[in-house]
Amino acid sequence: MKRKLLSSQDDNLLSLTSTDPEVESSVSEPSVVEFSPKISVAVDSKLSNLSDQKCSFTWPSAISLSRYFCSHPEVVSGKRILELGCGTGVPSIVALKLGAKKVILTDTETSFAARTIQLNDLISSENVKFLNYNWGSISPLLHDVGSIDLIIASDCFYESYQFELLIKTVAYLIKLNEGASFVFSYPLRDALKSLRWILKEYNLHGFLILKDQVESSEILLCCIRRLK
């Protein structure tokens, strides 16, 4: 199957669309996002056309988080990782290719991530699991996934009413998994100023790792850990 090559620096990276007639057929042409000479991820070109599905799009924050992992593979290598709001699952796939021990992809709809996993020939991997999960619910399923070293997310701080739901889930997972941390990326937004009060309520603290630029978006990469 023919694959379109893109760079993680490409200005048109996040549209992942094509006018090729093959893409308009029932079998879409995958686009390949290259993060480094050794790390690339194939993504279904058609997914970004589903405008009513936020989780079908590979957002700038997902690209930024994936870049960070490629620059710092020790963050994910050998780790058991759970991704919240995985969407197309690109950061988790990059983590797997960098040696992550296990990834659990969670979202309200995980079929988009499953498609990306399939395109990257990882669907049969015992190191990949999927979980349909809504933030804020203390589900027994969170116990069933096993031990977690790292929680990740990209652009999940979007609707302000969901901030506490997301942090509630993160706090619960960190409590279940001593020493775990939450590494995430998001575009700078004014509404995020309220996040510091939510972190305080859940006995967590956050800090900036770095700033990145993807297209016109300024992306912040941060880490949240439990206060000692």
PDB file of C-alpha atoms in Angstrom:
ATOM      1  CA  MET A   1       0.000   0.000   0.000  1.00  0.00           C
ATOM      2  CA  LYS A   2       1.345   3.415  -0.998  1.00  0.00           C
ATOM      3  CA  ARG A   3       2.095   5.773   1.877  1.00  0.00           C
ATOM      4  CA  LYS A   4       2.557   9.533   1.752  1.00  0.00           C
ATOM      5  CA  LEU A   5       5.648  10.707   3.635  1.00  0.00           C
ATOM      6  CA  LEU A   6       5.387  13.746   5.885  1.00  0.00           C
ATOM      7  CA  SER A   7       7.796  15.317   8.321  1.00  0.00           C
ATOM      8  CA  SER A   8       6.831  16.307  11.858  1.00  0.00           C
ATOM      9  CA  GLN A   9       7.957  19.785  10.784  1.00  0.00           C
ATOM     10  CA  ASP A  10       5.601  19.867   7.765  1.00  0.00           C
ATOM     11  CA  ASP A  11       3.276  22.881   7.737  1.00  0.00           C
ATOM     12  CA  ASN A  12       0.480  20.673   6.406  1.00  0.00           C
ATOM     13  CA  LEU A  13       1.207  17.839   8.794  1.00  0.00           C
ATOM     14  CA  LEU A  14      -1.956  17.987  10.853  1.00  0.00           C
ATOM     15  CA  SER A  15      -4.452  17.990   8.021  1.00  0.00           C
ATOM     16  CA  LEU A  16      -3.288  14.544   6.870  1.00  0.00           C
ATOM     17  CA  THR A  17      -5.615  14.820   3.872  1.00  0.00           C
ATOM     18  CA  SER A  18      -5.137  14.175   0.185  1.00  0.00           C
ATOM     19  CA  THR A  19      -6.964  14.825  -3.064  1.00  0.00           C
ATOM     20  CA  ASP A  20      -5.742  11.510  -4.426  1.00  0.00           C
ATOM     21  CA  PRO A  21      -8.766   9.497  -5.673  1.00  0.00           C
ATOM     22  CA  GLU A  22      -7.451   6.491  -3.764  1.00  0.00           C
ATOM     23  CA  VAL A  23      -8.081   8.362  -0.498  1.00  0.00           C
ATOM     24  CA  GLU A  24     -11.684   8.911  -1.468  1.00  0.00           C
ATOM     25  CA  SER A  25     -12.216   5.197  -1.893  1.00  0.00           C
ATOM     26  CA  SER A  26     -13.220   2.826   0.884  1.00  0.00           C
ATOM     27  CA  VAL A  27      -9.535   2.071   1.501  1.00  0.00           C
ATOM     28  CA  SER A  28      -7.667   5.249   2.399  1.00  0.00           C
ATOM     29  CA  GLU A  29      -4.004   5.954   1.728  1.00  0.00           C
ATOM     30  CA  PRO A  30      -2.011   6.179   4.961  1.00  0.00           C
ATOM     31  CA  SER A  31       0.172   9.203   5.598  1.00  0.00           C
ATOM     32  CA  VAL A  32       3.463   8.595   7.367  1.00  0.00           C
ATOM     33  CA  VAL A  33       4.597  11.145   9.945  1.00  0.00           C
ATOM     34  CA  GLU A  34       8.365  11.030  10.380  1.00  0.00           C
ATOM     35  CA  PHE A  35       9.692  12.113  13.778  1.00  0.00           C
ATOM     36  CA  SER A  36      13.258  10.903  13.282  1.00  0.00           C
ATOM     37  CA  PRO A  37      15.180   8.698  10.829  1.00  0.00           C
ATOM     38  CA  LYS A  38      14.143   5.663  12.888  1.00  0.00           C
ATOM     39  CA  ILE A  39      10.698   6.668  14.209  1.00  0.00           C
ATOM     40  CA  SER A  40       7.658   7.215  11.995  1.00  0.00           C
ATOM     41  CA  VAL A  41       3.923   6.644  12.416  1.00  0.00           C
ATOM     42  CA  ALA A  42       1.397   5.799   9.710  1.00  0.00           C
ATOM     43  CA  VAL A  43      -1.943   7.587  10.141  1.00  0.00           C
ATOM     44  CA  ASP A  44      -5.181   7.024   8.217  1.00  0.00           C
ATOM     45  CA  SER A  45      -5.643  10.057   5.941  1.00  0.00           C
ATOM     46  CA  LYS A  46      -9.416   9.797   6.153  1.00  0.00           C
ATOM     47  CA  LEU A  47      -9.684  10.158   9.911  1.00  0.00           C
ATOM     48  CA  SER A  48      -9.086  13.919   9.883  1.00  0.00           C
ATOM     49  CA  ASN A  49     -12.125  14.374   7.617  1.00  0.00           C
ATOM     50  CA  LEU A  50     -14.449  13.321  10.443  1.00  0.00           C
ATOM     51  CA  SER A  51     -14.925  16.873  11.713  1.00  0.00           C
ATOM     52  CA  ASP A  52     -17.574  15.880  14.265  1.00  0.00           C
ATOM     53  CA  GLN A  53     -15.115  13.578  16.033  1.00  0.00           C
ATOM     54  CA  LYS A  54     -12.390  15.414  17.981  1.00  0.00           C
ATOM     55  CA  CYS A  55     -10.658  12.133  18.722  1.00  0.00           C
ATOM     56  CA  SER A  56     -10.242  11.381  14.996  1.00  0.00           C
ATOM     57  CA  PHE A  57      -7.738  14.210  14.484  1.00  0.00           C
ATOM     58  CA  THR A  58      -4.008  14.223  15.190  1.00  0.00           C
ATOM     59  CA  TRP A  59      -3.649  17.545  17.033  1.00  0.00           C
ATOM     60  CA  PRO A  60      -0.478  19.692  17.243  1.00  0.00           C
ATOM     61  CA  SER A  61      -0.089  18.737  20.911  1.00  0.00           C
ATOM     62  CA  ALA A  62       0.140  15.045  19.992  1.00  0.00           C
ATOM     63  CA  ILE A  63       2.906  15.848  17.537  1.00  0.00           C
ATOM     64  CA  SER A  64       4.752  17.894  20.156  1.00  0.00           C
ATOM     65  CA  LEU A  65       4.495  15.176  22.807  1.00  0.00           C
ATOM     66  CA  SER A  66       5.745  12.592  20.322  1.00  0.00           C
ATOM     67  CA  ARG A  67       8.693  14.814  19.425  1.00  0.00           C
ATOM     68  CA  TYR A  68       9.565  15.108  23.104  1.00  0.00           C
ATOM     69  CA  PHE A  69       9.601  11.329  23.500  1.00  0.00           C
ATOM     70  CA  CYS A  70      11.903  11.003  20.483  1.00  0.00           C
ATOM     71  CA  SER A  71      14.287  13.571  21.984  1.00  0.00           C
ATOM     72  CA  HIS A  72      14.110  11.930  25.419  1.00  0.00           C
ATOM     73  CA  PRO A  73      13.466   8.198  24.865  1.00  0.00           C
ATOM     74  CA  GLU A  74      14.373   7.449  28.491  1.00  0.00           C
ATOM     75  CA  VAL A  75      11.025   8.987  29.482  1.00  0.00           C
ATOM     76  CA  VAL A  76       9.123   6.089  27.867  1.00  0.00           C
ATOM     77  CA  SER A  77      11.611   3.254  27.337  1.00  0.00           C
ATOM     78  CA  GLY A  78      10.746   0.258  29.513  1.00  0.00           C
ATOM     79  CA  LYS A  79       7.711   2.079  30.965  1.00  0.00           C
ATOM     80  CA  ARG A  80       4.115   0.941  31.353  1.00  0.00           C
ATOM     81  CA  ILE A  81       2.090   3.803  29.910  1.00  0.00           C
ATOM     82  CA  LEU A  82      -1.571   4.815  29.988  1.00  0.00           C
ATOM     83  CA  GLU A  83      -2.747   7.501  27.575  1.00  0.00           C
ATOM     84  CA  LEU A  84      -5.847   9.528  28.430  1.00  0.00           C
ATOM     85  CA  GLY A  85      -7.894  10.934  25.559  1.00  0.00           C
ATOM     86  CA  CYS A  86      -5.724   9.022  23.103  1.00  0.00           C
ATOM     87  CA  GLY A  87      -7.526  10.064  19.901  1.00  0.00           C
ATOM     88  CA  THR A  88      -5.484   8.541  17.081  1.00  0.00           C
ATOM     89  CA  GLY A  89      -2.899   7.278  19.587  1.00  0.00           C
ATOM     90  CA  VAL A  90       0.219   8.714  17.924  1.00  0.00           C
ATOM     91  CA  PRO A  91       2.177   9.445  21.173  1.00  0.00           C
ATOM     92  CA  SER A  92       1.540   5.910  22.451  1.00  0.00           C
ATOM     93  CA  ILE A  93       2.725   4.407  19.183  1.00  0.00           C
ATOM     94  CA  VAL A  94       5.887   6.502  19.289  1.00  0.00           C
ATOM     95  CA  ALA A  95       6.419   5.353  22.891  1.00  0.00           C
ATOM     96  CA  LEU A  96       6.086   1.716  21.808  1.00  0.00           C
ATOM     97  CA  LYS A  97       8.612   2.198  19.026  1.00  0.00           C
ATOM     98  CA  LEU A  98      10.974   3.736  21.572  1.00  0.00           C
ATOM     99  CA  GLY A  99      10.773   0.661  23.793  1.00  0.00           C
ATOM    100  CA  ALA A 100       7.773   1.197  26.079  1.00  0.00           C
ATOM    101  CA  LYS A 101       6.916  -2.027  27.898  1.00  0.00           C
ATOM    102  CA  LYS A 102       3.147  -1.586  27.549  1.00  0.00           C
ATOM    103  CA  VAL A 103       0.658   1.039  26.386  1.00  0.00           C
ATOM    104  CA  ILE A 104      -3.008   1.321  27.348  1.00  0.00           C
ATOM    105  CA  LEU A 105      -4.953   3.644  25.067  1.00  0.00           C
ATOM    106  CA  THR A 106      -8.079   5.150  26.609  1.00  0.00           C
ATOM    107  CA  ASP A 107     -10.771   7.465  25.237  1.00  0.00           C
ATOM    108  CA  THR A 108     -14.538   7.615  24.908  1.00  0.00           C
ATOM    109  CA  GLU A 109     -13.969   6.103  21.458  1.00  0.00           C
ATOM    110  CA  THR A 110     -10.830   4.041  20.832  1.00  0.00           C
ATOM    111  CA  SER A 111     -11.559   2.824  17.291  1.00  0.00           C
ATOM    112  CA  PHE A 112      -9.458   5.661  15.812  1.00  0.00           C
ATOM    113  CA  ALA A 113      -6.441   4.619  17.865  1.00  0.00           C
ATOM    114  CA  ALA A 114      -7.081   0.986  16.942  1.00  0.00           C
ATOM    115  CA  ARG A 115      -6.968   1.953  13.269  1.00  0.00           C
ATOM    116  CA  THR A 116      -3.610   3.697  13.740  1.00  0.00           C
ATOM    117  CA  ILE A 117      -2.245   0.740  15.692  1.00  0.00           C
ATOM    118  CA  GLN A 118      -3.339  -1.538  12.837  1.00  0.00           C
ATOM    119  CA  LEU A 119      -1.639   0.647  10.201  1.00  0.00           C
ATOM    120  CA  ASN A 120       1.600   0.402  12.172  1.00  0.00           C
ATOM    121  CA  ASP A 121       1.456  -3.408  12.357  1.00  0.00           C
ATOM    122  CA  LEU A 122       1.055  -3.403  16.136  1.00  0.00           C
ATOM    123  CA  ILE A 123      -2.495  -4.732  16.389  1.00  0.00           C
ATOM    124  CA  SER A 124      -1.354  -8.211  17.432  1.00  0.00           C
ATOM    125  CA  SER A 125       1.075  -6.894  20.024  1.00  0.00           C
ATOM    126  CA  GLU A 126       0.476  -8.128  23.570  1.00  0.00           C
ATOM    127  CA  ASN A 127       1.853  -4.776  24.741  1.00  0.00           C
ATOM    128  CA  VAL A 128      -1.195  -2.840  23.453  1.00  0.00           C
ATOM    129  CA  LYS A 129      -4.546  -2.583  25.204  1.00  0.00           C
ATOM    130  CA  PHE A 130      -7.639  -0.414  24.607  1.00  0.00           C
ATOM    131  CA  LEU A 131     -10.073   0.919  27.187  1.00  0.00           C
ATOM    132  CA  ASN A 132     -13.208   2.990  26.597  1.00  0.00           C
ATOM    133  CA  TYR A 133     -13.147   5.350  29.543  1.00  0.00           C
ATOM    134  CA  ASN A 134     -14.714   8.672  30.619  1.00  0.00           C
ATOM    135  CA  TRP A 135     -12.597  10.961  32.788  1.00  0.00           C
ATOM    136  CA  GLY A 136     -13.644  11.397  36.386  1.00  0.00           C
ATOM    137  CA  SER A 137     -15.238   7.989  36.876  1.00  0.00           C
ATOM    138  CA  ILE A 138     -13.478   5.792  39.399  1.00  0.00           C
ATOM    139  CA  SER A 139     -13.928   2.650  37.376  1.00  0.00           C
ATOM    140  CA  PRO A 140     -12.811  -0.850  38.418  1.00  0.00           C
ATOM    141  CA  LEU A 141     -11.302  -0.995  34.933  1.00  0.00           C
ATOM    142  CA  LEU A 142      -8.522   1.302  36.143  1.00  0.00           C
ATOM    143  CA  HIS A 143      -7.485  -1.435  38.595  1.00  0.00           C
ATOM    144  CA  ASP A 144      -7.586  -4.095  35.898  1.00  0.00           C
ATOM    145  CA  VAL A 145      -5.015  -2.455  33.607  1.00  0.00           C
ATOM    146  CA  GLY A 146      -2.175  -3.347  35.962  1.00  0.00           C
ATOM    147  CA  SER A 147       0.725  -1.220  37.141  1.00  0.00           C
ATOM    148  CA  ILE A 148       1.399   2.098  35.413  1.00  0.00           C
ATOM    149  CA  ASP A 149       4.653   4.078  35.420  1.00  0.00           C
ATOM    150  CA  LEU A 150       3.578   6.994  33.245  1.00  0.00           C
ATOM    151  CA  ILE A 151       0.296   8.686  32.318  1.00  0.00           C
ATOM    152  CA  ILE A 152       0.271  10.772  29.149  1.00  0.00           C
ATOM    153  CA  ALA A 153      -2.176  13.045  27.324  1.00  0.00           C
ATOM    154  CA  SER A 154      -2.185  15.665  24.576  1.00  0.00           C
ATOM    155  CA  ASP A 155      -4.615  18.589  24.278  1.00  0.00           C
ATOM    156  CA  CYS A 156      -7.002  17.161  26.850  1.00  0.00           C
ATOM    157  CA  PHE A 157      -7.358  20.461  28.713  1.00  0.00           C
ATOM    158  CA  TYR A 158      -9.839  21.846  26.215  1.00  0.00           C
ATOM    159  CA  GLU A 159     -13.203  22.339  27.925  1.00  0.00           C
ATOM    160  CA  SER A 160     -12.759  23.989  31.332  1.00  0.00           C
ATOM    161  CA  TYR A 161     -15.586  21.977  32.896  1.00  0.00           C
ATOM    162  CA  GLN A 162     -13.570  18.820  32.203  1.00  0.00           C
ATOM    163  CA  PHE A 163     -10.376  19.972  33.938  1.00  0.00           C
ATOM    164  CA  GLU A 164     -11.288  18.625  37.343  1.00  0.00           C
ATOM    165  CA  LEU A 165     -12.610  15.374  35.874  1.00  0.00           C
ATOM    166  CA  LEU A 166      -9.281  14.796  34.165  1.00  0.00           C
ATOM    167  CA  ILE A 167      -7.223  15.719  37.244  1.00  0.00           C
ATOM    168  CA  LYS A 168      -9.438  13.517  39.412  1.00  0.00           C
ATOM    169  CA  THR A 169      -8.559  10.572  37.155  1.00  0.00           C
ATOM    170  CA  VAL A 170      -4.860  11.473  37.139  1.00  0.00           C
ATOM    171  CA  ALA A 171      -4.791  11.807  40.937  1.00  0.00           C
ATOM    172  CA  TYR A 172      -6.477   8.434  41.330  1.00  0.00           C
ATOM    173  CA  LEU A 173      -4.061   6.700  38.942  1.00  0.00           C
ATOM    174  CA  ILE A 174      -1.036   8.258  40.670  1.00  0.00           C
ATOM    175  CA  LYS A 175      -2.392   7.125  44.026  1.00  0.00           C
ATOM    176  CA  LEU A 176      -2.800   3.579  42.692  1.00  0.00           C
ATOM    177  CA  ASN A 177       0.681   3.606  41.169  1.00  0.00           C
ATOM    178  CA  GLU A 178       3.227   5.063  43.566  1.00  0.00           C
ATOM    179  CA  GLY A 179       5.901   7.053  41.778  1.00  0.00           C
ATOM    180  CA  ALA A 180       3.876   7.475  38.577  1.00  0.00           C
ATOM    181  CA  SER A 181       3.757  10.885  36.912  1.00  0.00           C
ATOM    182  CA  PHE A 182       1.591  12.598  34.308  1.00  0.00           C
ATOM    183  CA  VAL A 183       3.310  14.100  31.250  1.00  0.00           C
ATOM    184  CA  PHE A 184       1.088  16.079  28.928  1.00  0.00           C
ATOM    185  CA  SER A 185       1.055  18.713  26.204  1.00  0.00           C
ATOM    186  CA  TYR A 186      -1.455  21.437  25.434  1.00  0.00           C
ATOM    187  CA  PRO A 187      -1.778  24.751  23.581  1.00  0.00           C
ATOM    188  CA  LEU A 188      -1.510  27.796  25.828  1.00  0.00           C
ATOM    189  CA  ARG A 189      -5.001  28.918  26.878  1.00  0.00           C
ATOM    190  CA  ASP A 190      -6.168  31.465  29.461  1.00  0.00           C
ATOM    191  CA  ALA A 191      -8.619  28.998  30.982  1.00  0.00           C
ATOM    192  CA  LEU A 192      -5.719  26.861  32.184  1.00  0.00           C
ATOM    193  CA  LYS A 193      -4.957  29.404  34.915  1.00  0.00           C
ATOM    194  CA  SER A 194      -7.623  27.657  36.997  1.00  0.00           C
ATOM    195  CA  LEU A 195      -5.667  24.411  36.862  1.00  0.00           C
ATOM    196  CA  ARG A 196      -3.333  25.343  39.743  1.00  0.00           C
ATOM    197  CA  TRP A 197      -6.240  25.422  42.221  1.00  0.00           C
ATOM    198  CA  ILE A 198      -7.483  22.027  41.080  1.00  0.00           C
ATOM    199  CA  LEU A 199      -3.991  20.546  41.474  1.00  0.00           C
ATOM    200  CA  LYS A 200      -3.776  21.920  45.016  1.00  0.00           C
ATOM    201  CA  GLU A 201      -7.108  20.327  45.901  1.00  0.00           C
ATOM    202  CA  TYR A 202      -5.836  16.913  44.789  1.00  0.00           C
ATOM    203  CA  ASN A 203      -2.413  17.253  46.455  1.00  0.00           C
ATOM    204  CA  LEU A 204      -0.583  17.456  43.145  1.00  0.00           C
ATOM    205  CA  HIS A 205       1.973  19.851  41.755  1.00  0.00           C
ATOM    206  CA  GLY A 206       2.880  20.634  38.141  1.00  0.00           C
ATOM    207  CA  PHE A 207       5.854  22.112  36.366  1.00  0.00           C
ATOM    208  CA  LEU A 208       6.817  23.131  32.853  1.00  0.00           C
ATOM    209  CA  ILE A 209       9.159  20.832  30.929  1.00  0.00           C
ATOM    210  CA  LEU A 210       9.519  22.892  27.770  1.00  0.00           C
ATOM    211  CA  LYS A 211       7.783  25.038  25.162  1.00  0.00           C
ATOM    212  CA  ASP A 212       7.376  23.892  21.577  1.00  0.00           C
ATOM    213  CA  GLN A 213       5.963  25.278  18.340  1.00  0.00           C
ATOM    214  CA  VAL A 214       3.857  23.247  15.907  1.00  0.00           C
ATOM    215  CA  GLU A 215       2.564  25.238  12.964  1.00  0.00           C
ATOM    216  CA  SER A 216       1.064  28.388  14.547  1.00  0.00           C
ATOM    217  CA  SER A 217       0.414  26.739  17.914  1.00  0.00           C
ATOM    218  CA  GLU A 218       2.578  27.338  20.971  1.00  0.00           C
ATOM    219  CA  ILE A 219       2.592  24.079  22.882  1.00  0.00           C
ATOM    220  CA  LEU A 220       3.533  23.619  26.527  1.00  0.00           C
ATOM    221  CA  LEU A 221       4.816  20.282  27.798  1.00  0.00           C
ATOM    222  CA  CYS A 222       4.296  19.778  31.518  1.00  0.00           C
ATOM    223  CA  CYS A 223       4.560  17.175  34.225  1.00  0.00           C
ATOM    224  CA  ILE A 224       2.294  16.580  37.232  1.00  0.00           C
ATOM    225  CA  ARG A 225       3.327  14.576  40.272  1.00  0.00           C
ATOM    226  CA  ARG A 226       1.975  13.921  43.723  1.00  0.00           C
ATOM    227  CA  LEU A 227       3.129  16.187  46.522  1.00  0.00           C
ATOM    228  CA  LYS A 228       5.166  14.378  49.149  1.00  0.00           C
TER     229      LYS A 228
END
